[in-house]
mmCIF file of C-alpha atoms and ligand atoms in Angstrom:
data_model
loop_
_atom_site.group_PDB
_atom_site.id
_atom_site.type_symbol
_atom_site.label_atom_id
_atom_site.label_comp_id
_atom_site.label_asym_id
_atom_site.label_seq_id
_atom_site.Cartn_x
_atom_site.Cartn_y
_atom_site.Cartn_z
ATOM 1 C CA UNK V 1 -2.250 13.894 16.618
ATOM 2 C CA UNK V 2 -2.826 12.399 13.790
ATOM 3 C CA UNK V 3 -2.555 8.519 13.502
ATOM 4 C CA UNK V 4 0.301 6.879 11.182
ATOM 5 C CA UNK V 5 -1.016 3.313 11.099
ATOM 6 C CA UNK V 6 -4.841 2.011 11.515
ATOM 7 C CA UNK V 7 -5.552 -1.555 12.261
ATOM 8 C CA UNK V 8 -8.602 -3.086 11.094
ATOM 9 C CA UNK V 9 -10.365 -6.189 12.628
ATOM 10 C CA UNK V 10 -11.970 -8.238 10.281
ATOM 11 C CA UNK V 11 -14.864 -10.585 10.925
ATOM 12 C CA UNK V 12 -17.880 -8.095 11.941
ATOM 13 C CA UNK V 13 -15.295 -4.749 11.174
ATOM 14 C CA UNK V 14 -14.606 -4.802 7.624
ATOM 15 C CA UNK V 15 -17.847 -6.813 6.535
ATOM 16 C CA UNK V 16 -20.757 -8.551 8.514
ATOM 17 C CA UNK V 17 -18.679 -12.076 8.071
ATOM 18 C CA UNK V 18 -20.409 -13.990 10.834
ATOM 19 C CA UNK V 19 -23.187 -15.198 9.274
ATOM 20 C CA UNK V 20 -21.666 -16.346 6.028
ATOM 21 C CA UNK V 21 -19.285 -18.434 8.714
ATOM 22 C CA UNK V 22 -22.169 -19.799 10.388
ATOM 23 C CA UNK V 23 -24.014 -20.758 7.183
ATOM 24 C CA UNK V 24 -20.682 -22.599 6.479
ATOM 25 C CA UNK V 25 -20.326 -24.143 9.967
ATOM 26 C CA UNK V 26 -23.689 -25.672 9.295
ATOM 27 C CA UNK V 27 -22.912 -27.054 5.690
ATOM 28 C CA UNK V 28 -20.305 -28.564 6.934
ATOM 29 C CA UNK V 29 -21.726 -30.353 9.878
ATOM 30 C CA UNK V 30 -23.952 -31.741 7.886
ATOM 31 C CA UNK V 31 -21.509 -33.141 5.330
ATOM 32 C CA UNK V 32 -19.443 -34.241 8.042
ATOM 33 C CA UNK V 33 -22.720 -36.490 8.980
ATOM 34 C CA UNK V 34 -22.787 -34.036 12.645
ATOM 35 C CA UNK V 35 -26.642 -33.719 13.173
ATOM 36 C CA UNK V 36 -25.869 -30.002 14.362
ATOM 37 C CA UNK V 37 -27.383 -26.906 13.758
ATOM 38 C CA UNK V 38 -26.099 -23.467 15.170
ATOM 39 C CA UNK V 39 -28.961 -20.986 15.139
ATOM 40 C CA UNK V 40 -28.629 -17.246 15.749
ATOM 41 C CA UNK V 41 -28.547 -17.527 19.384
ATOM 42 C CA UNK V 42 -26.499 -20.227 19.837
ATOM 43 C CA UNK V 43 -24.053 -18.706 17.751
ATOM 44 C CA UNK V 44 -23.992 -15.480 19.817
ATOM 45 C CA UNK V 45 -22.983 -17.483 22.866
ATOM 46 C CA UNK V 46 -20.505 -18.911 20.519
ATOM 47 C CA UNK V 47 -18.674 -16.328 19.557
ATOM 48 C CA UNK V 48 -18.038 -15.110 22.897
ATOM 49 C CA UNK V 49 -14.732 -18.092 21.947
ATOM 50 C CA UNK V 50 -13.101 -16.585 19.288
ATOM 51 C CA UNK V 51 -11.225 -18.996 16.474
ATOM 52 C CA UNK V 52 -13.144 -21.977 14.861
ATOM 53 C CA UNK V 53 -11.508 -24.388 16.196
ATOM 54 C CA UNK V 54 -11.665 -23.390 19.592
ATOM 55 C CA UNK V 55 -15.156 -22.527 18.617
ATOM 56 C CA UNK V 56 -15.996 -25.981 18.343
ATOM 57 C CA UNK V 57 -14.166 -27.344 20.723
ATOM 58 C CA UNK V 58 -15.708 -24.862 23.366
ATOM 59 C CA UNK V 59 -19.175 -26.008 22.261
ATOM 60 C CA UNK V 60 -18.513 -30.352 22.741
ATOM 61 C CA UNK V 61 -17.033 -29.237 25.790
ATOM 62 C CA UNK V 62 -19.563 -26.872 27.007
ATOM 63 C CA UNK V 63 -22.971 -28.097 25.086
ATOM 64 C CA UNK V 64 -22.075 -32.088 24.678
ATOM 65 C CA UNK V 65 -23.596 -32.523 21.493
ATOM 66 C CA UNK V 66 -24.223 -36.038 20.002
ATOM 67 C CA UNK V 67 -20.833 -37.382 17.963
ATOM 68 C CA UNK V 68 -19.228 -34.719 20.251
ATOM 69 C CA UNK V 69 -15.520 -36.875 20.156
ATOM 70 C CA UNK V 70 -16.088 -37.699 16.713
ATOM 71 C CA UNK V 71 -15.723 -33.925 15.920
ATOM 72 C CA UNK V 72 -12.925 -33.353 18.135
ATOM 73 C CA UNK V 73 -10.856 -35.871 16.474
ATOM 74 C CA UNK V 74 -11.228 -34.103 13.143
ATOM 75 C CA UNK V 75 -11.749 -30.443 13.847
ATOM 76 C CA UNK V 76 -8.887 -29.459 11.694
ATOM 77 C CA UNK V 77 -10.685 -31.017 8.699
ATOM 78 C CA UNK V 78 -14.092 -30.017 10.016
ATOM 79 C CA UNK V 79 -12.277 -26.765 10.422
ATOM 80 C CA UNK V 80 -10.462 -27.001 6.951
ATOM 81 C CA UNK V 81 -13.694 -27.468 5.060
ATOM 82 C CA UNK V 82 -16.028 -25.015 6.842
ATOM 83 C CA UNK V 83 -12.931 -22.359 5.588
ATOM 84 C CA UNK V 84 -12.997 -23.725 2.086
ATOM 85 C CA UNK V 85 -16.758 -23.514 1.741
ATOM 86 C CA UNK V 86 -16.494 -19.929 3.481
ATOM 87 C CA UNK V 87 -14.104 -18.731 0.796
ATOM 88 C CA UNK V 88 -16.540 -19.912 -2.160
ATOM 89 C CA UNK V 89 -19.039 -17.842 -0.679
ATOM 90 C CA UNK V 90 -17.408 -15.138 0.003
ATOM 91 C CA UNK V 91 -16.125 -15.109 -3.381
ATOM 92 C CA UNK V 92 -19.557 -15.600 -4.562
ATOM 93 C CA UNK V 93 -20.706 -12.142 -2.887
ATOM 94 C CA UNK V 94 -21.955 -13.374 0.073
ATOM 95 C CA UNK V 95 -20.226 -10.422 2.238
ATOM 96 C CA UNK V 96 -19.678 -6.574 1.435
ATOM 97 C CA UNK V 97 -18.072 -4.151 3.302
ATOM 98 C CA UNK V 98 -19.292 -2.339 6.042
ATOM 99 C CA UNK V 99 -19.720 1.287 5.645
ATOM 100 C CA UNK V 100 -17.364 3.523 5.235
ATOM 101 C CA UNK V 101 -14.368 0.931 5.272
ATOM 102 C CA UNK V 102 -13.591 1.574 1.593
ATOM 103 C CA UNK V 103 -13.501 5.651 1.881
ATOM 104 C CA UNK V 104 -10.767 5.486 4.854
ATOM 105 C CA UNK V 105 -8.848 2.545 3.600
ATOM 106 C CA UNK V 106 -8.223 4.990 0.470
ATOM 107 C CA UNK V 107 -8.063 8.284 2.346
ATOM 108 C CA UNK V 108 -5.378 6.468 4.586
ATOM 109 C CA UNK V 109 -3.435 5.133 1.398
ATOM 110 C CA UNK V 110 -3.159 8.961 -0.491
ATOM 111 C CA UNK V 111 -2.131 10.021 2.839
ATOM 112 C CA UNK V 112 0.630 7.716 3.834
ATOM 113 C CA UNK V 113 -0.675 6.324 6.601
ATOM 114 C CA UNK V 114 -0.335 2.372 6.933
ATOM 115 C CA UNK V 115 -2.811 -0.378 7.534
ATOM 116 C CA UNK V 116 -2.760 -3.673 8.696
ATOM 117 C CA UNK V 117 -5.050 -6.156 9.771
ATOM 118 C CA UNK V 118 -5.109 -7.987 13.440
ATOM 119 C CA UNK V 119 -8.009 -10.787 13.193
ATOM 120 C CA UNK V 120 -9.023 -14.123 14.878
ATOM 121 C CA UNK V 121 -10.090 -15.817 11.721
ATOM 122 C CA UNK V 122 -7.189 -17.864 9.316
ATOM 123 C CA UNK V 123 -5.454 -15.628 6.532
ATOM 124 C CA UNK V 124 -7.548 -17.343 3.616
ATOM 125 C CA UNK V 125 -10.627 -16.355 5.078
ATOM 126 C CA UNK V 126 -9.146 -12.631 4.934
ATOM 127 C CA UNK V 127 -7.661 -12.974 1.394
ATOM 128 C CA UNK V 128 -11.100 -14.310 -0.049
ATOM 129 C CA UNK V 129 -12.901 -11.538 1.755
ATOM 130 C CA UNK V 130 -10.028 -8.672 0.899
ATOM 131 C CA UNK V 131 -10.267 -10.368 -3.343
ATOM 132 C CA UNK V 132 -14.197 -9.955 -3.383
ATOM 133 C CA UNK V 133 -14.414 -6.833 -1.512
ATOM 134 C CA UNK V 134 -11.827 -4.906 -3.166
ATOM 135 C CA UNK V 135 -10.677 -6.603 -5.731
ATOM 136 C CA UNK V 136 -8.136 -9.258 -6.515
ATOM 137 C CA UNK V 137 -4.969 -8.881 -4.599
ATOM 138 C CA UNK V 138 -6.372 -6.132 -2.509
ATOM 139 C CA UNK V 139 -4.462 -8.005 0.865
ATOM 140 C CA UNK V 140 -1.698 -5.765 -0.449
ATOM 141 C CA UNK V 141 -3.242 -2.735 0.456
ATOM 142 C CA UNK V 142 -1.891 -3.752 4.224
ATOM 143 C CA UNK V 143 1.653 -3.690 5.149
ATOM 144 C CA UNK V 144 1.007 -6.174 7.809
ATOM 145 C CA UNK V 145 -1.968 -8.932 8.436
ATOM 146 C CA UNK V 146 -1.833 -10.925 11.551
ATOM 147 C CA UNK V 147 -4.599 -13.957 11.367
ATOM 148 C CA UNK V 148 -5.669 -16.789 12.365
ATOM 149 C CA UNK V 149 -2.781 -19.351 14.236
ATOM 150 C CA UNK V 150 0.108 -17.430 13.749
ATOM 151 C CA UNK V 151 0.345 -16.422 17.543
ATOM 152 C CA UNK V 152 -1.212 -18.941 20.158
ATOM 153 C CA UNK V 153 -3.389 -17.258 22.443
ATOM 154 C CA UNK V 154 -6.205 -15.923 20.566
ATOM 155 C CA UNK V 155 -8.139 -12.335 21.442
ATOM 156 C CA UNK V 156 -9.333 -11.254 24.020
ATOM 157 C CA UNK V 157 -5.451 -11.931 24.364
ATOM 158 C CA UNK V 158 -3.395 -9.114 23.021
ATOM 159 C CA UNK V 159 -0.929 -11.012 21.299
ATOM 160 C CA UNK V 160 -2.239 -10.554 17.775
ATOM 161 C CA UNK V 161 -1.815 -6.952 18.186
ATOM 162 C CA UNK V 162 1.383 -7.261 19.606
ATOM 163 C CA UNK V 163 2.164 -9.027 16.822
ATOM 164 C CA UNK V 164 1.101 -6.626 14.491
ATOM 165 C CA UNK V 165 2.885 -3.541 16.456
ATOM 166 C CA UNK V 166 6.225 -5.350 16.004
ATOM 167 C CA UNK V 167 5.716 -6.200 12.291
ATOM 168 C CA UNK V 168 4.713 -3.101 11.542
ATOM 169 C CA UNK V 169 7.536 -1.423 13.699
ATOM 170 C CA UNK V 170 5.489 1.099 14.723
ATOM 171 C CA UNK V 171 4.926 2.242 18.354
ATOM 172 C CA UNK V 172 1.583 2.014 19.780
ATOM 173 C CA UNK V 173 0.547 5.605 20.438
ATOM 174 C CA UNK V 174 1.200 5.931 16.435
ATOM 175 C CA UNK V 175 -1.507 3.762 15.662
ATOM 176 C CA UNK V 176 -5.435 3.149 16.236
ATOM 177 C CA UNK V 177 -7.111 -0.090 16.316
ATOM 178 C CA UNK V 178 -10.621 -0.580 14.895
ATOM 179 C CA UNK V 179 -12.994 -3.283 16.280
ATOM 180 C CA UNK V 180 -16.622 -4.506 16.430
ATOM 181 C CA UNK V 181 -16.351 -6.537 19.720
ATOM 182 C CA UNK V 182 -15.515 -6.946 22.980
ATOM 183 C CA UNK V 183 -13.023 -9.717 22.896
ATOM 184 C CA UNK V 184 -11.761 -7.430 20.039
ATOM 185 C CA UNK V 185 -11.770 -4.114 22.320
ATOM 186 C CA UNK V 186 -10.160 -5.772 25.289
ATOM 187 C CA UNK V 187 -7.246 -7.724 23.141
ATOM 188 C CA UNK V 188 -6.420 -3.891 21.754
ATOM 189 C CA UNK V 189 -6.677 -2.101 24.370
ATOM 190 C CA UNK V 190 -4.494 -4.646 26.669
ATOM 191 C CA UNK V 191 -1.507 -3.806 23.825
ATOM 192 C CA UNK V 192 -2.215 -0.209 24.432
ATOM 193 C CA UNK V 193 -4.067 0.524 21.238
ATOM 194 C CA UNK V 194 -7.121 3.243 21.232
ATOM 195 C CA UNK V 195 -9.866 1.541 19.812
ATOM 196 C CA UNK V 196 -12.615 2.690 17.868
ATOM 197 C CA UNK V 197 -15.567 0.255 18.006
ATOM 198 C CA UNK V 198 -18.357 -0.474 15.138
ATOM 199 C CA UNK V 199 -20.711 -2.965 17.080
ATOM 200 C CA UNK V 200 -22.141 -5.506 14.697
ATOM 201 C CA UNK V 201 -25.236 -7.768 13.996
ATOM 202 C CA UNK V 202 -23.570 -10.237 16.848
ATOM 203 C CA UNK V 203 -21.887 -7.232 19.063
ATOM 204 C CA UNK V 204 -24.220 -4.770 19.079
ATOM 205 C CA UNK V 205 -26.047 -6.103 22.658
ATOM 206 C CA UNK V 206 -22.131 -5.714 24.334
ATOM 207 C CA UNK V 207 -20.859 -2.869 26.548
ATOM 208 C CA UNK V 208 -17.261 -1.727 25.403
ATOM 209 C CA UNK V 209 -15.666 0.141 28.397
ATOM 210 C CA UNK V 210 -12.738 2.253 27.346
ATOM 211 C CA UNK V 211 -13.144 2.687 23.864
ATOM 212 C CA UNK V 212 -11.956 5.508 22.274
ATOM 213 C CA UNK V 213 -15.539 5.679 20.383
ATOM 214 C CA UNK V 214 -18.319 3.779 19.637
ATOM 215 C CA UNK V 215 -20.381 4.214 16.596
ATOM 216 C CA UNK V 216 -22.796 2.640 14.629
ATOM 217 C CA UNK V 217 -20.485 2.385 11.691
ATOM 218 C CA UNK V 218 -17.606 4.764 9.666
ATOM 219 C CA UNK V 219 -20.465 6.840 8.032
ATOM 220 C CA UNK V 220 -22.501 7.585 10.973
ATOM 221 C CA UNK V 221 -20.807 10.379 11.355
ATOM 222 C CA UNK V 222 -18.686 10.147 8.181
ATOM 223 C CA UNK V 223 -15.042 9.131 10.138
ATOM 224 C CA UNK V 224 -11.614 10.069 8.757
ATOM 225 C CA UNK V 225 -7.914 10.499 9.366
ATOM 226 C CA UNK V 226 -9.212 14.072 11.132
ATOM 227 C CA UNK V 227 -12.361 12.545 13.296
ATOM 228 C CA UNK V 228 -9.703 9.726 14.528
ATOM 229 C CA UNK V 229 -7.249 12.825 15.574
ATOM 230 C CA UNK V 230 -10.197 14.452 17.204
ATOM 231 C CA UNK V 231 -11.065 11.255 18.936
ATOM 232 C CA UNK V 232 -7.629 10.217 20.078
ATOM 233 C CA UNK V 233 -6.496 13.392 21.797
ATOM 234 C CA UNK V 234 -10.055 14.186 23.765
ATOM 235 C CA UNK V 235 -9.616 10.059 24.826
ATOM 236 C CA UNK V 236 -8.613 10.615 28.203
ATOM 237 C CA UNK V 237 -7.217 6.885 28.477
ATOM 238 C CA UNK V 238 -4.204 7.889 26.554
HETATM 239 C C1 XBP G 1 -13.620 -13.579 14.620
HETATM 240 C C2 XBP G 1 -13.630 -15.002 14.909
HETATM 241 C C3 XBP G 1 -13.375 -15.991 13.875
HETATM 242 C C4 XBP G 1 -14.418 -16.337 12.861
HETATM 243 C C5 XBP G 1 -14.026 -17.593 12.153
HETATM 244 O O1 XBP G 1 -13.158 -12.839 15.753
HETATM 245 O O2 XBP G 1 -13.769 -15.391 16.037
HETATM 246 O O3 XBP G 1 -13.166 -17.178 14.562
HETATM 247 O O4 XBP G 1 -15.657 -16.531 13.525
HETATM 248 O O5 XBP G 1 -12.721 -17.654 11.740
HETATM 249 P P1 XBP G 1 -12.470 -11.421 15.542
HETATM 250 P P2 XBP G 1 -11.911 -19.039 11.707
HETATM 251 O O6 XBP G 1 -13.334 -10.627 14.620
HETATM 252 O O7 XBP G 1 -12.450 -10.819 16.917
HETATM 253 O O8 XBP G 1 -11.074 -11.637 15.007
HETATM 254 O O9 XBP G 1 -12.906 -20.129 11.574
HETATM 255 O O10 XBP G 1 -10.984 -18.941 10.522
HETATM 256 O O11 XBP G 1 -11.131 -19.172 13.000
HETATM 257 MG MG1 MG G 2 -14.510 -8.950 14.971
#
């Protein structure tokens, strides 16, 4: 059957985000006068949290860095300006889209199906990503986006799906989620989504138990409207 709506991840779906937020995590530390640095593999342990601000507030809590209450006392505006230096970045080039996001956005626009987005990361982060990647105002493409704060429990919780599903109107079997992670794969699956997977740079050492699929990325093999059909009635799960 084929699938009405599709919703996309962001951060390490649509484009390899993570390290343009780290690189902006870092400037900002350092403006802020924090003598942190978060390196590749700190950051992977990182990210296991998802949201910034938790992000940081898992890593005083769980690392005690120096200036550690300092920090927690102003991580919205630590959080604030790491977001504002993310969006000139982004808006400078500093992420593309991953393979094969661009073909199935459009095949799923000429053939009526819907998108939306469900994503961890704040809806200016998605805008400035969704303007540079496809072009300015490009966030209408998606009937629906569901970021950042707007429900409380971030993923792996399902409630940004959830969300979605009930914006959208749609019932879950109509739809497919598509994710890079494993927070990401459990929050969808726990709101009854199938879930294609497209590990990333940070994702790609995880194990994603009860995906639908898992490939490298949309053009390895080339996936559209039909390979999703194909995929969602042989997945056994649903
Ligand atoms: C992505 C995230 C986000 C970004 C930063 O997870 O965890 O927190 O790292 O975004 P997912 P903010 O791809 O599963 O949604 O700093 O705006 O929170
Ligand atoms: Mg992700």
């Amino acid at each position: 059957m084929r699938a009405e709506g599709i919703i996309f991840d962001v951060d390490g779906t649509l484009a390899e985000t993570e390290e343009v937020h780290r690189q902006a995590f870092n400037e900002t530390f350092a403006r802020f006068g924090l003598g942190w640095n978060w390196d590749r593999t700190l950051y992977r342990r990182l990210l296991d949290v998802t949201g910034g601000k938790e992000r940081i507030r898992a890593f005083v809590a769980g690392d005690d860095p120096p200036d550690g209450d300092r920090a927690l006392d102003m991580v919205a505006e630590l959080h604030a300006a790491k977001n504002t230096r993310y969006a000139e970045l982004v808006a400078g080039g500093a992420a593309r889209l991953r393979p094969g996001i661009a073909r199935l956005i459009e095949e799923a626009r000429s053939s009526g199906v819907r998108l939306a987005i469900a994503t961890t990361t704040s809806l200016p982060n998605v805008e400035a990503l969704l303007d540079a990647a496809l072009g300015p105002g490009a966030a209408r493409l998606f009937d629906v986006i569901g970021a950042g704060d707007v429900v409380p429990a971030k993923k792996p919780a399902p409630d940004i799906y959830r969300y979605v599903l009930d914006e959208l109107r749609m019932p879950t079997f109509a739809c497919v989620a598509v994710e890079d992670s494993r927070n990401g794969l459990d929050a969808a699956r726990a709101a009854g989504l199938p879930t294609l997977v497209t590990p990333s740079l940070y994702t790609r050492h995880q194990t994603f138990p009860g995906a639908m699929a898992v490939v490298p990325d949309l053009e390895t093999p080339p996936v559209s409207l039909a390979t999703l059909a194909k995929w969602r009635s042989a997945d056994s799960g649903w």
